[in-house]
Backbone as numpy.savetxt, mean C-alpha at the origin, in Angstrom:
# Nx Ny Nz CAx CAy CAz Cx Cy Cz
-12.23 -18.98 14.16 -10.70 -19.30 13.74 -10.56 -20.56 13.60
-9.75 -20.93 12.54 -9.50 -22.51 12.18 -8.77 -23.21 13.27
-8.87 -24.31 13.42 -8.46 -25.29 14.61 -6.86 -25.21 14.25
-6.39 -25.48 13.19 -5.05 -25.54 12.67 -4.28 -24.44 13.16
-4.89 -23.24 13.29 -4.06 -22.20 13.46 -3.50 -22.31 15.05
-4.37 -22.95 16.08 -3.97 -23.13 17.17 -2.83 -24.27 17.55
-2.82 -24.97 16.56 -1.48 -26.02 16.64 -0.36 -25.54 16.54
-0.24 -24.25 16.02 1.06 -23.68 15.99 1.48 -22.92 17.15
2.49 -23.30 17.68 2.74 -22.72 19.23 2.81 -21.50 19.17
3.74 -20.66 17.99 3.98 -19.23 18.12 2.51 -18.49 18.01
1.59 -19.13 17.09 0.30 -18.61 16.94 -0.67 -18.59 18.17
-0.55 -19.72 18.99 -1.12 -19.91 20.21 -0.86 -18.97 21.28
0.48 -18.60 21.45 1.20 -17.96 22.39 0.74 -16.49 22.09
0.84 -16.10 20.92 0.39 -14.82 20.43 -1.14 -14.45 20.89
-2.10 -15.47 20.40 -3.39 -15.20 20.67 -3.85 -15.17 22.07
-3.23 -16.10 23.00 -3.47 -16.18 24.45 -2.13 -15.53 25.15
-1.64 -14.54 24.66 -0.75 -13.92 25.50 -1.33 -13.33 26.62
-0.55 -13.17 27.82 -0.88 -12.43 28.96 -1.00 -10.86 28.92
0.10 -10.49 27.81 0.16 -9.10 27.47 -0.85 -8.76 26.74
-1.88 -9.40 26.20 -2.59 -9.15 25.08 -4.04 -9.24 25.84
-4.96 -8.32 25.81 -6.41 -8.48 26.34 -7.10 -9.28 25.29
-7.61 -10.41 25.65 -8.22 -11.36 24.70 -9.51 -10.98 24.02
-10.02 -9.83 24.58 -11.35 -9.14 24.06 -10.90 -8.40 22.88
-9.42 -8.43 22.57 -9.43 -7.84 21.05 -9.70 -8.68 20.02
-9.63 -10.03 20.18 -10.09 -10.79 19.02 -11.41 -10.57 18.40
-12.59 -10.75 19.48 -13.71 -10.37 18.91 -13.84 -9.06 18.27
-13.16 -8.18 18.92 -13.54 -6.87 17.99 -12.71 -6.74 16.67
-11.70 -7.51 16.52 -11.16 -7.68 15.12 -12.15 -8.34 14.01
-12.51 -9.52 14.84 -13.42 -10.30 14.00 -14.80 -9.29 13.57
-15.26 -8.42 14.42 -16.50 -7.68 14.16 -15.94 -6.52 13.08
-14.77 -5.97 13.07 -14.25 -5.21 12.13 -14.14 -5.80 10.75
-13.67 -6.98 10.67 -13.53 -7.92 9.55 -15.28 -7.98 9.13
-16.02 -8.42 9.73 -17.34 -8.53 9.44 -17.76 -7.38 8.87
-17.69 -6.35 9.35 -18.26 -4.96 8.78 -17.56 -4.71 7.56
-16.40 -5.02 7.62 -15.65 -4.74 6.13 -16.14 -5.41 5.02
-16.45 -6.85 5.44 -17.19 -7.71 4.65 -18.37 -7.23 4.20
-19.26 -6.84 5.00 -20.61 -6.24 4.63 -20.47 -5.05 3.75
-19.49 -4.07 3.85 -19.33 -2.98 2.89 -19.16 -3.43 1.64
-18.08 -4.49 1.47 -17.38 -4.95 0.14 -18.77 -5.58 -0.59
-19.43 -6.26 0.38 -20.70 -7.10 -0.33 -21.57 -6.10 -0.75
-21.79 -4.96 0.00 -22.89 -4.10 -0.74 -22.54 -3.26 -1.82
-21.28 -3.19 -1.99 -20.71 -2.62 -3.46 -20.71 -3.70 -4.32
-20.43 -4.89 -4.35 -20.35 -5.85 -5.28 -21.63 -7.00 -5.18
-22.16 -7.08 -4.16 -23.26 -8.08 -4.23 -22.57 -9.43 -4.45
-23.60 -10.31 -4.71 -23.28 -11.88 -5.36 -22.03 -12.01 -6.23
-22.08 -10.79 -7.24 -21.02 -10.80 -8.32 -19.65 -11.03 -7.96
-19.29 -10.25 -6.65 -18.09 -10.24 -6.06 -17.48 -11.63 -5.57
-18.39 -12.53 -5.03 -17.85 -13.76 -4.74 -16.80 -13.68 -3.74
-16.49 -15.12 -3.26 -15.73 -15.08 -1.97 -14.17 -14.42 -2.15
-13.86 -14.55 -3.62 -12.60 -14.26 -4.05 -12.04 -12.86 -3.83
-13.26 -11.89 -4.11 -13.13 -10.55 -3.99 -13.05 -10.20 -2.65
-13.79 -10.76 -1.89 -13.53 -10.59 -0.33 -12.37 -10.96 0.47
-11.93 -12.09 -0.26 -10.79 -12.62 0.12 -9.34 -11.46 -0.05
-9.82 -11.09 -1.51 -8.57 -10.10 -1.81 -8.41 -8.86 -1.09
-9.49 -8.20 -0.69 -9.82 -6.94 -0.07 -9.96 -6.74 1.22
-10.59 -7.94 1.89 -10.91 -7.69 3.32 -9.91 -7.11 4.25
-8.78 -7.77 4.27 -7.55 -7.46 5.30 -7.09 -5.96 5.14
-6.88 -5.75 3.67 -5.95 -4.44 3.43 -6.93 -3.35 3.44
-8.37 -3.56 3.26 -9.19 -2.47 3.51 -9.48 -2.20 4.78
-9.73 -3.27 5.76 -9.93 -3.17 7.23 -8.85 -2.63 7.76
-7.29 -2.79 7.33 -6.28 -2.18 7.94 -6.34 -0.85 7.51
-6.32 -0.37 6.30 -6.24 0.95 5.99 -7.57 1.86 6.59
-8.57 1.10 6.82 -9.60 1.84 7.31 -9.46 2.28 8.72
-8.89 1.33 9.50 -8.78 1.48 11.13 -7.50 2.57 10.93
-6.39 2.54 10.09 -5.34 3.56 10.28 -6.12 4.80 9.89
-7.04 5.07 8.87 -7.53 6.14 8.72 -8.38 6.90 9.90
-8.95 5.79 10.46 -9.72 6.21 11.81 -8.92 7.02 12.81
-7.63 6.53 12.91 -6.71 6.98 13.93 -5.80 7.76 13.32
-5.87 7.94 12.03 -4.96 8.92 11.39 -3.29 8.42 11.67
-3.22 7.06 11.85 -1.65 6.69 11.94 -1.91 5.20 11.65
-0.67 4.55 11.31 -0.77 3.14 11.17 -0.23 2.46 12.48
0.40 3.05 13.41 0.88 2.29 14.56 -0.18 2.47 15.74
-1.41 2.16 15.42 -2.47 1.96 16.36 -2.09 0.76 17.12
-2.59 0.83 18.68 -2.42 -0.36 19.51 -3.59 -1.19 19.65
-3.24 -2.20 20.11 -4.76 -3.07 20.82 -5.66 -2.33 21.73
-5.01 -1.49 22.53 -5.90 -0.76 23.14 -6.79 0.37 22.37
-6.03 0.95 21.23 -6.92 1.60 20.57 -8.14 0.90 19.80
-7.74 -0.39 19.27 -8.88 -1.18 18.78 -9.93 -1.26 19.62
-9.50 -1.57 20.72 -10.79 -1.79 21.89 -11.58 -0.52 21.98
-11.10 0.51 21.63 -11.99 1.68 21.84 -12.69 2.11 20.58
-12.54 1.42 19.48 -12.88 2.06 18.03 -14.54 1.77 18.20
-15.13 2.67 17.57 -16.42 2.88 17.19 -16.76 1.90 15.83
-16.95 0.93 15.76 -17.16 0.11 14.61 -18.22 0.46 13.67
-19.20 1.24 14.12 -20.30 1.51 13.43 -19.88 2.79 12.55
-19.33 3.72 13.34 -18.59 4.77 12.81 -17.61 4.36 11.66
-16.78 3.51 11.84 -16.03 3.17 11.07 -16.35 2.63 9.59
-17.65 1.82 9.91 -18.29 1.36 8.93 -18.89 2.49 8.06
-19.42 3.44 8.71 -20.11 4.71 8.00 -19.14 5.67 7.41
-18.07 5.85 7.94 -16.94 6.90 7.50 -15.61 6.29 6.66
-14.73 5.45 7.85 -13.52 5.50 7.12 -13.36 4.17 6.28
-14.18 3.22 6.23 -14.24 2.18 5.35 -14.66 2.67 3.92
-15.81 3.47 3.70 -16.20 3.95 2.48 -15.02 4.89 1.92
-14.42 5.65 2.90 -13.37 6.81 2.48 -11.97 5.85 1.87
-11.70 4.97 2.58 -10.68 4.24 2.11 -10.85 3.53 0.81
-12.02 2.78 0.65 -12.23 2.27 -0.63 -12.44 2.93 -1.72
-12.98 4.42 -1.40 -13.15 5.54 -2.63 -11.73 5.75 -3.28
-10.94 5.71 -2.30 -9.37 6.00 -2.80 -8.74 4.76 -3.41
-9.04 3.60 -2.94 -8.41 2.34 -3.45 -9.00 2.25 -4.70
-10.32 2.56 -4.91 -11.05 2.23 -6.17 -10.60 3.09 -7.18
-9.65 4.08 -6.93 -9.17 5.02 -7.88 -7.94 4.40 -8.70
-7.44 3.12 -8.07 -6.13 2.84 -8.55 -6.44 1.85 -9.98
-5.36 1.76 -10.81 -5.89 1.22 -11.87 -6.78 -0.04 -12.12
-7.09 -0.35 -13.06 -8.23 -1.43 -13.14 -7.76 -2.66 -12.66
-6.41 -3.08 -12.94 -5.94 -4.35 -12.64 -5.81 -4.63 -11.08
-6.19 -3.55 -10.31 -6.09 -3.90 -8.92 -7.61 -4.23 -8.43
-8.45 -3.77 -9.05 -9.96 -3.81 -8.82 -10.80 -5.10 -9.32
-10.16 -5.96 -10.43 -10.78 -6.76 -10.91 -11.43 -7.93 -10.05
-12.61 -8.13 -10.16 -13.35 -9.15 -9.53 -12.59 -10.60 -9.36
-12.50 -11.12 -8.48 -12.16 -12.48 -8.20 -10.79 -12.71 -8.96
-10.03 -11.58 -9.06 -8.53 -11.68 -9.78 -7.83 -12.24 -8.66
-6.48 -12.45 -8.92 -5.42 -13.10 -8.06 -5.39 -12.20 -6.97
-4.77 -12.77 -5.88 -4.55 -12.28 -4.57 -3.70 -10.99 -4.82
-3.70 -10.00 -3.80 -2.66 -8.85 -3.99 -1.31 -9.46 -3.60
-0.24 -9.21 -4.14 1.00 -9.55 -3.87 1.58 -8.48 -2.81
2.83 -8.69 -2.46 3.38 -7.86 -1.43 3.54 -6.45 -1.98
4.16 -6.27 -3.21 4.21 -5.04 -3.75 2.89 -4.22 -3.67
1.89 -4.94 -4.26 0.37 -4.44 -4.15 0.22 -3.79 -2.99
0.20 -4.69 -1.93 -0.06 -4.04 -0.43 0.78 -3.07 -0.08
2.06 -2.91 -0.12 2.72 -1.96 -0.14 2.54 -0.57 -0.66
2.20 -0.70 -1.84 1.93 0.38 -2.86 0.59 1.07 -2.15
-0.45 0.03 -2.08 -1.85 0.58 -1.51 -1.48 1.54 -0.16
-0.75 0.96 0.65 -0.53 1.54 2.01 0.30 2.98 1.85
1.03 2.88 0.83 1.84 4.21 0.57 0.83 5.02 -0.02
-0.15 4.70 -0.91 -1.20 5.54 -1.49 -1.78 6.07 -0.44
-2.50 5.39 0.34 -3.35 5.83 1.46 -2.72 6.81 2.34
-1.15 6.50 2.75 -0.70 7.49 3.46 -0.45 8.87 2.70
-0.24 8.69 1.41 -0.08 9.96 0.68 -1.17 10.67 0.50
-2.44 9.92 0.36 -3.75 10.74 0.50 -4.33 11.43 1.65
-4.05 10.73 2.73 -4.70 11.20 3.97 -3.64 11.66 4.89
-2.33 11.72 4.44 -1.38 12.20 5.35 -1.28 11.39 6.61
-1.31 10.32 6.61 -1.39 9.45 7.88 0.31 9.25 8.52
0.43 8.84 9.79 1.47 8.93 10.33 2.17 7.53 10.52
3.38 7.46 10.65 4.09 6.06 11.03 3.98 4.92 10.17
3.95 5.13 8.89 3.81 3.93 8.15 5.22 2.96 8.26
6.04 3.49 9.03 7.30 2.47 9.25 7.00 1.50 10.04
5.78 1.32 10.66 5.70 0.47 11.67 4.92 -0.88 11.09
4.62 -0.71 9.90 3.73 -1.80 8.99 4.39 -2.97 8.88
5.61 -3.15 8.82 6.55 -4.44 8.79 7.70 -4.47 9.76
7.89 -5.47 10.32 8.78 -5.67 11.46 10.30 -4.99 10.66
10.89 -4.72 11.96 12.27 -3.86 11.69 12.20 -2.67 10.83
10.97 -2.36 10.82 10.75 -0.79 10.14 11.13 -0.95 8.49
11.24 -2.01 7.86 11.74 -2.11 6.47 10.58 -2.16 5.51
9.80 -0.84 5.72 8.49 -1.05 4.89 8.64 -0.84 3.43
9.91 -0.23 3.14 10.06 -0.38 1.64 10.78 -1.15 1.01
11.18 -2.29 1.74 12.37 -3.36 1.29 11.65 -3.96 0.14
10.07 -4.10 -0.04 9.75 -4.91 -1.16 9.46 -4.14 -2.32
9.79 -2.87 -2.31 9.66 -1.88 -3.43 11.13 -1.15 -3.68
11.40 -2.00 -4.91 12.64 -1.37 -5.70 13.83 -1.25 -4.65
14.00 -2.24 -3.38 15.20 -2.05 -2.69 15.10 -0.83 -1.74
14.13 -0.06 -1.67 13.99 0.95 -0.79 13.83 0.57 0.71
14.63 0.96 1.54 14.90 0.50 2.73 14.92 1.70 3.82
15.88 1.55 4.96 15.73 2.35 6.19 15.73 3.77 6.06
16.54 4.14 5.06 16.74 5.65 4.82 15.54 6.53 4.33
14.47 5.71 3.84 13.28 6.07 3.38 11.96 6.28 4.40
12.38 5.43 5.41 11.11 4.98 6.21 10.28 5.84 6.95
10.82 7.02 7.08 10.17 8.32 7.87 9.73 9.34 6.75
10.06 9.09 5.46 9.90 10.13 4.48 8.21 10.18 4.13
7.87 11.32 4.19 6.43 11.48 3.77 6.48 12.31 2.44
5.45 11.82 1.66 5.22 12.42 0.38 3.74 12.78 0.30
3.42 14.08 -0.28 2.11 14.13 -0.56 1.62 13.93 -1.85
0.53 13.97 -2.07 -0.09 13.84 -3.28 0.42 14.91 -4.34
0.40 16.19 -3.77 0.85 17.30 -4.51 2.01 17.32 -5.05
2.97 16.73 -4.33 4.44 16.55 -4.47 4.37 15.67 -5.69
3.91 14.27 -5.58 3.69 13.30 -6.55 3.35 13.92 -7.97
2.23 14.56 -7.89 1.88 15.43 -9.15 2.87 16.38 -9.72
3.60 17.15 -8.84 4.56 18.18 -9.32 5.82 17.36 -9.93
6.00 16.23 -9.38 7.13 15.54 -10.04 6.63 15.09 -11.17
5.44 14.45 -11.48 4.92 13.88 -12.69 5.17 14.89 -13.64
4.72 15.96 -13.51 4.72 17.08 -14.45 5.92 17.51 -14.99
6.92 17.05 -14.30 8.14 17.63 -14.74 8.94 16.70 -15.49
8.67 15.43 -15.22 9.36 14.15 -15.74 9.36 14.24 -17.44
10.37 14.00 -17.90 10.61 14.04 -19.45 10.19 12.60 -19.88
10.03 12.47 -21.28 9.48 11.28 -21.87 10.82 10.17 -21.30
10.20 9.11 -21.18 11.23 7.87 -21.01 11.75 7.51 -22.36
12.98 6.83 -22.23 14.00 6.55 -20.93 14.68 7.94 -20.55
14.96 7.82 -19.23 15.37 9.25 -18.78 16.90 8.94 -18.77
17.49 10.16 -18.90 19.05 10.09 -18.75 19.42 10.22 -17.38
20.66 9.63 -17.28 21.24 9.56 -15.97 21.48 11.04 -15.25
21.26 11.16 -13.94 21.15 12.46 -13.42 20.07 13.63 -13.65
18.90 12.88 -14.29 17.78 13.76 -14.73 17.04 14.26 -13.56
17.00 13.59 -12.53 16.38 13.77 -11.26 16.73 15.03 -10.49
18.11 15.18 -10.87 18.68 16.44 -9.90 18.09 17.79 -10.20
17.79 18.05 -11.49 16.96 19.33 -11.43 15.66 19.52 -11.06
14.79 18.50 -11.04 13.63 18.32 -10.43 13.85 18.45 -9.06
14.63 17.87 -8.50 14.87 18.03 -7.06 15.19 19.11 -6.41
15.99 19.88 -7.26 16.46 21.39 -7.13 15.23 22.10 -7.14
14.57 21.97 -8.23 13.33 23.03 -8.55 12.21 22.93 -7.52
12.13 21.72 -6.98 11.09 21.48 -6.10 11.35 21.48 -4.73
12.65 21.61 -4.44 13.17 21.54 -3.12 12.83 20.43 -2.17
12.70 19.18 -2.67 12.55 18.09 -2.27 13.69 17.09 -1.80
13.75 16.29 -1.17 14.81 15.24 -0.73 15.05 14.34 -1.84
16.03 13.55 -2.03 16.15 12.58 -3.07 15.32 11.33 -2.62
15.06 11.21 -1.28 14.01 9.90 -0.80 12.70 10.23 -1.33
12.22 11.66 -1.15 10.93 11.99 -1.45 10.75 11.78 -3.02
11.81 12.14 -3.79 11.64 11.88 -5.05 11.60 10.60 -5.41
12.36 9.71 -4.77 12.26 8.37 -5.08 11.15 7.56 -4.83
10.58 7.96 -3.82 9.16 7.23 -3.36 7.92 7.88 -4.07
8.16 9.11 -4.53 6.89 9.51 -5.60 7.07 8.85 -6.99
8.27 8.75 -7.36 8.50 7.82 -8.81 7.95 6.66 -8.31
8.38 5.92 -7.48 7.84 4.79 -7.19 6.40 4.50 -7.10
5.77 5.62 -6.59 4.06 5.60 -6.70 3.64 5.71 -7.96
4.17 6.47 -8.71 4.14 6.63 -10.14 4.05 5.34 -11.03
5.17 4.55 -10.65 5.33 3.39 -11.39 4.43 2.43 -10.87
4.24 2.28 -9.68 3.09 1.30 -9.08 1.82 1.65 -9.84
1.34 2.92 -10.11 0.14 3.08 -10.53 0.07 3.30 -11.96
1.18 2.53 -12.62 1.18 2.56 -14.16 1.26 3.73 -14.93
1.80 4.85 -14.37 1.95 6.31 -15.13 3.12 6.63 -15.77
4.27 5.74 -14.95 5.41 5.72 -15.63 6.00 4.31 -15.67
6.96 3.89 -16.34 7.81 2.64 -16.46 8.74 2.58 -15.27
9.04 1.46 -14.77 9.97 1.29 -14.15 11.67 1.30 -14.95
12.65 1.67 -14.55 13.45 1.96 -15.51 14.84 1.71 -14.72
15.77 0.74 -15.14 16.89 0.25 -14.37 18.07 0.00 -15.63
19.12 0.71 -15.52 20.18 0.73 -16.45 19.86 1.13 -17.89
18.81 2.08 -18.04 18.48 2.40 -19.38 17.37 1.47 -19.83
16.82 0.37 -19.21 15.75 -0.49 -19.69 14.66 -0.23 -18.99
13.43 -0.10 -19.63 12.15 0.09 -19.12 11.33 -1.21 -19.15
10.69 -0.98 -17.81 9.97 -2.54 -17.62 8.52 -1.98 -17.50
7.48 -2.77 -17.69 6.06 -2.46 -17.23 6.09 -3.34 -15.82
4.85 -3.35 -15.13 4.42 -4.06 -14.09 4.71 -5.45 -13.90
4.42 -5.98 -15.31 4.64 -7.41 -15.02 6.00 -7.90 -15.22
7.00 -6.78 -15.35 8.50 -7.06 -15.72 8.99 -7.40 -17.35
7.90 -6.94 -18.05 8.20 -7.18 -19.44 8.87 -5.96 -20.01
10.00 -6.07 -20.53 10.73 -5.06 -21.21 9.85 -4.38 -22.45
9.67 -3.06 -22.23 8.86 -2.28 -23.15 9.93 -1.14 -23.91
10.99 -0.91 -23.56 11.82 -0.04 -24.22 13.12 0.02 -23.74
14.00 0.59 -24.27 15.60 0.83 -23.76 16.09 1.94 -24.37
17.04 2.53 -23.58 17.86 3.78 -24.04 18.96 3.19 -24.91
18.93 3.57 -26.18 19.81 3.05 -27.13 21.31 3.31 -26.96
21.46 4.71 -26.43 22.70 5.29 -26.19 23.51 4.38 -24.90
22.40 3.67 -24.18 23.09 3.02 -22.78 23.13 1.43 -22.85
22.24 0.90 -23.91 21.99 -0.37 -23.52 21.48 -0.87 -25.04
21.70 -2.28 -25.25 21.19 -2.95 -26.21 20.37 -4.15 -25.81
19.40 -4.47 -26.38 18.52 -5.74 -25.96 19.29 -6.84 -26.62
20.10 -6.76 -27.42 20.86 -7.93 -28.10 21.93 -8.15 -26.93
22.38 -7.24 -26.11 23.45 -7.65 -25.50 23.24 -8.07 -24.28
């Protein structure tokens, strides 16, 4: 641990809190070490430190969540974890799913994952493995705040991979007309929250464009199309 971290009073009090077993920190360090070993095994020297920094924390967190089948694992849970079993099973399983994401997520030595990337990955892992309690990931349970303004009404909503695919198969070509989603929701008997999260997953995976007020945007925010009946790029 870098010395400057301990100069921060809040960080110091968290690390040496009487309410937290100090043995948790060596266990976390071991989990990160085994995560690095796995990432190194699949990339070797070609990955570089940039690749490790990009994936170490999110892969470790997703793997531990998969180990306990929930996101709200406790410090006591961490102390009980079999790190060798984690290395042999959950880390490879989590990475196998992450590696299915679009290529721009997996580029070696690419830029750091932004907040939206991280939230999308955790939503994706939740969907694939049906993990519990993703709402605990961010303080105040606003796990979806960084994604399209989604917030508390969606925090306990679960979306399966099958539902995402069912919605995708029923989506018409973009740009979508106002109210288009109502027929899909009615046909699939899903909630508005489930539909919204499923579409967000499709957007973040690059399978559909983000659409706002008839304008289509790619993942970089570039305008790629618009509904001529609703808006004009000249207006």
